[in-house]
PDB file of C-alpha atoms in Angstrom:
ATOM      1  CA  MET P   1     -15.869 -10.814 -14.041  1.00 64.00           C
ATOM      2  CA  THR P   2     -13.835  -8.747 -12.084  1.00 76.00           C
ATOM      3  CA  ALA P   3     -12.510  -5.680 -13.153  1.00 77.00           C
ATOM      4  CA  PRO P   4      -8.509  -5.442 -12.668  1.00 82.00           C
ATOM      5  CA  VAL P   5      -7.311  -3.140  -9.397  1.00 84.00           C
ATOM      6  CA  LYS P   6      -5.844   0.081 -11.498  1.00 89.00           C
ATOM      7  CA  GLY P   7      -4.006   2.895  -9.565  1.00 89.00           C
ATOM      8  CA  PRO P   8      -1.772   3.203  -7.005  1.00 89.00           C
ATOM      9  CA  ALA P   9      -3.403  -0.079  -5.284  1.00 90.00           C
ATOM     10  CA  SER P  10      -2.046  -2.139  -8.006  1.00 93.00           C
ATOM     11  CA  TYR P  11       0.894  -2.390  -6.024  1.00 93.00           C
ATOM     12  CA  PHE P  12      -0.131  -3.885  -3.033  1.00 96.00           C
ATOM     13  CA  PRO P  13      -0.330  -7.659  -3.648  1.00 96.00           C
ATOM     14  CA  SER P  14       3.832  -6.674  -4.322  1.00 96.00           C
ATOM     15  CA  ILE P  15       4.264  -4.570  -1.448  1.00 97.00           C
ATOM     16  CA  GLU P  16       3.102  -7.239   1.261  1.00 97.00           C
ATOM     17  CA  LYS P  17       5.142  -9.740  -0.407  1.00 97.00           C
ATOM     18  CA  LYS P  18       8.010  -7.800  -0.357  1.00 97.00           C
ATOM     19  CA  TYR P  19       8.297  -5.982   2.888  1.00 97.00           C
ATOM     20  CA  GLY P  20       6.248  -8.778   5.070  1.00 97.00           C
ATOM     21  CA  ARG P  21       3.710  -6.128   6.474  1.00 98.00           C
ATOM     22  CA  PRO P  22       0.101  -5.412   5.593  1.00 98.00           C
ATOM     23  CA  VAL P  23      -0.970  -2.364   3.821  1.00 97.00           C
ATOM     24  CA  ALA P  24      -3.034  -1.109   7.099  1.00 97.00           C
ATOM     25  CA  TYR P  25       0.630  -0.998   8.796  1.00 98.00           C
ATOM     26  CA  TRP P  26       2.143   1.445   6.461  1.00 98.00           C
ATOM     27  CA  THR P  27      -1.235   3.513   6.062  1.00 98.00           C
ATOM     28  CA  GLU P  28      -1.095   3.450   9.634  1.00 98.00           C
ATOM     29  CA  LEU P  29       2.722   4.442   9.682  1.00 98.00           C
ATOM     30  CA  ILE P  30       1.711   6.967   7.013  1.00 98.00           C
ATOM     31  CA  ARG P  31      -0.862   8.715   9.366  1.00 97.00           C
ATOM     32  CA  SER P  32       1.123   9.077  12.282  1.00 97.00           C
ATOM     33  CA  ALA P  33       4.220  10.290  10.183  1.00 97.00           C
ATOM     34  CA  PRO P  34       5.172  13.920  11.206  1.00 95.00           C
ATOM     35  CA  LEU P  35       5.301  14.915   7.887  1.00 96.00           C
ATOM     36  CA  THR P  36       2.471  15.662   5.353  1.00 94.00           C
ATOM     37  CA  ARG P  37       3.723  17.130   1.758  1.00 97.00           C
ATOM     38  CA  HIS P  38       3.568  13.629  -0.557  1.00 98.00           C
ATOM     39  CA  MET P  39       6.998  13.369  -1.666  1.00 98.00           C
ATOM     40  CA  GLU P  40       8.408  13.692   2.090  1.00 98.00           C
ATOM     41  CA  LEU P  41       6.422  10.865   2.666  1.00 98.00           C
ATOM     42  CA  VAL P  42       7.906   9.755   0.301  1.00 98.00           C
ATOM     43  CA  THR P  43      11.604  10.281   0.704  1.00 98.00           C
ATOM     44  CA  TRP P  44      10.965   9.259   3.959  1.00 98.00           C
ATOM     45  CA  LEU P  45       9.680   6.169   4.208  1.00 98.00           C
ATOM     46  CA  LYS P  46      12.834   4.983   1.065  1.00 98.00           C
ATOM     47  CA  THR P  47      15.186   6.777   3.793  1.00 98.00           C
ATOM     48  CA  GLU P  48      13.546   4.839   7.020  1.00 97.00           C
ATOM     49  CA  HIS P  49      12.238   2.285   5.901  1.00 97.00           C
ATOM     50  CA  GLY P  50      14.135   1.059   2.797  1.00 98.00           C
ATOM     51  CA  LEU P  51      10.671   0.496   0.267  1.00 98.00           C
ATOM     52  CA  GLY P  52      11.539   1.122  -3.434  1.00 98.00           C
ATOM     53  CA  HIS P  53      10.153   4.825  -4.910  1.00 98.00           C
ATOM     54  CA  GLY P  54       7.022   3.127  -6.622  1.00 97.00           C
ATOM     55  CA  HIS P  55       5.980   1.065  -3.843  1.00 97.00           C
ATOM     56  CA  ALA P  56       6.537   4.295  -1.509  1.00 98.00           C
ATOM     57  CA  ASN P  57       4.820   6.176  -3.616  1.00 97.00           C
ATOM     58  CA  ALA P  58       1.607   3.937  -4.781  1.00 97.00           C
ATOM     59  CA  LEU P  59       1.553   4.037  -1.119  1.00 98.00           C
ATOM     60  CA  VAL P  60       1.199   7.670   0.022  1.00 98.00           C
ATOM     61  CA  ALA P  61      -0.863   8.734  -3.189  1.00 97.00           C
ATOM     62  CA  HIS P  62      -3.148   5.683  -2.241  1.00 96.00           C
ATOM     63  CA  THR P  63      -3.115   7.356   1.573  1.00 97.00           C
ATOM     64  CA  LEU P  64      -3.202  10.817   0.924  1.00 97.00           C
ATOM     65  CA  ALA P  65      -5.902  10.570  -0.905  1.00 95.00           C
ATOM     66  CA  GLN P  66      -8.550   8.816   1.757  1.00 91.00           C
ATOM     67  CA  ARG P  67      -7.592  11.971   3.861  1.00 79.00           C
TER      68      ARG P  67
END
């Protein structure tokens, strides 16, 4: 039996469905952004790319954790 996905990754299926782009697109966008701080990136995704707060937060948290 597979354990359920937890943490930021649990948002990924709904992010891909709602915004029509794979998570890899968003993580690369975050990595190439001129911003580095968590909340700056969240605000940027919300204002410039129309993401909701929870989705933006999950993507940023996941991406920054990979650094």
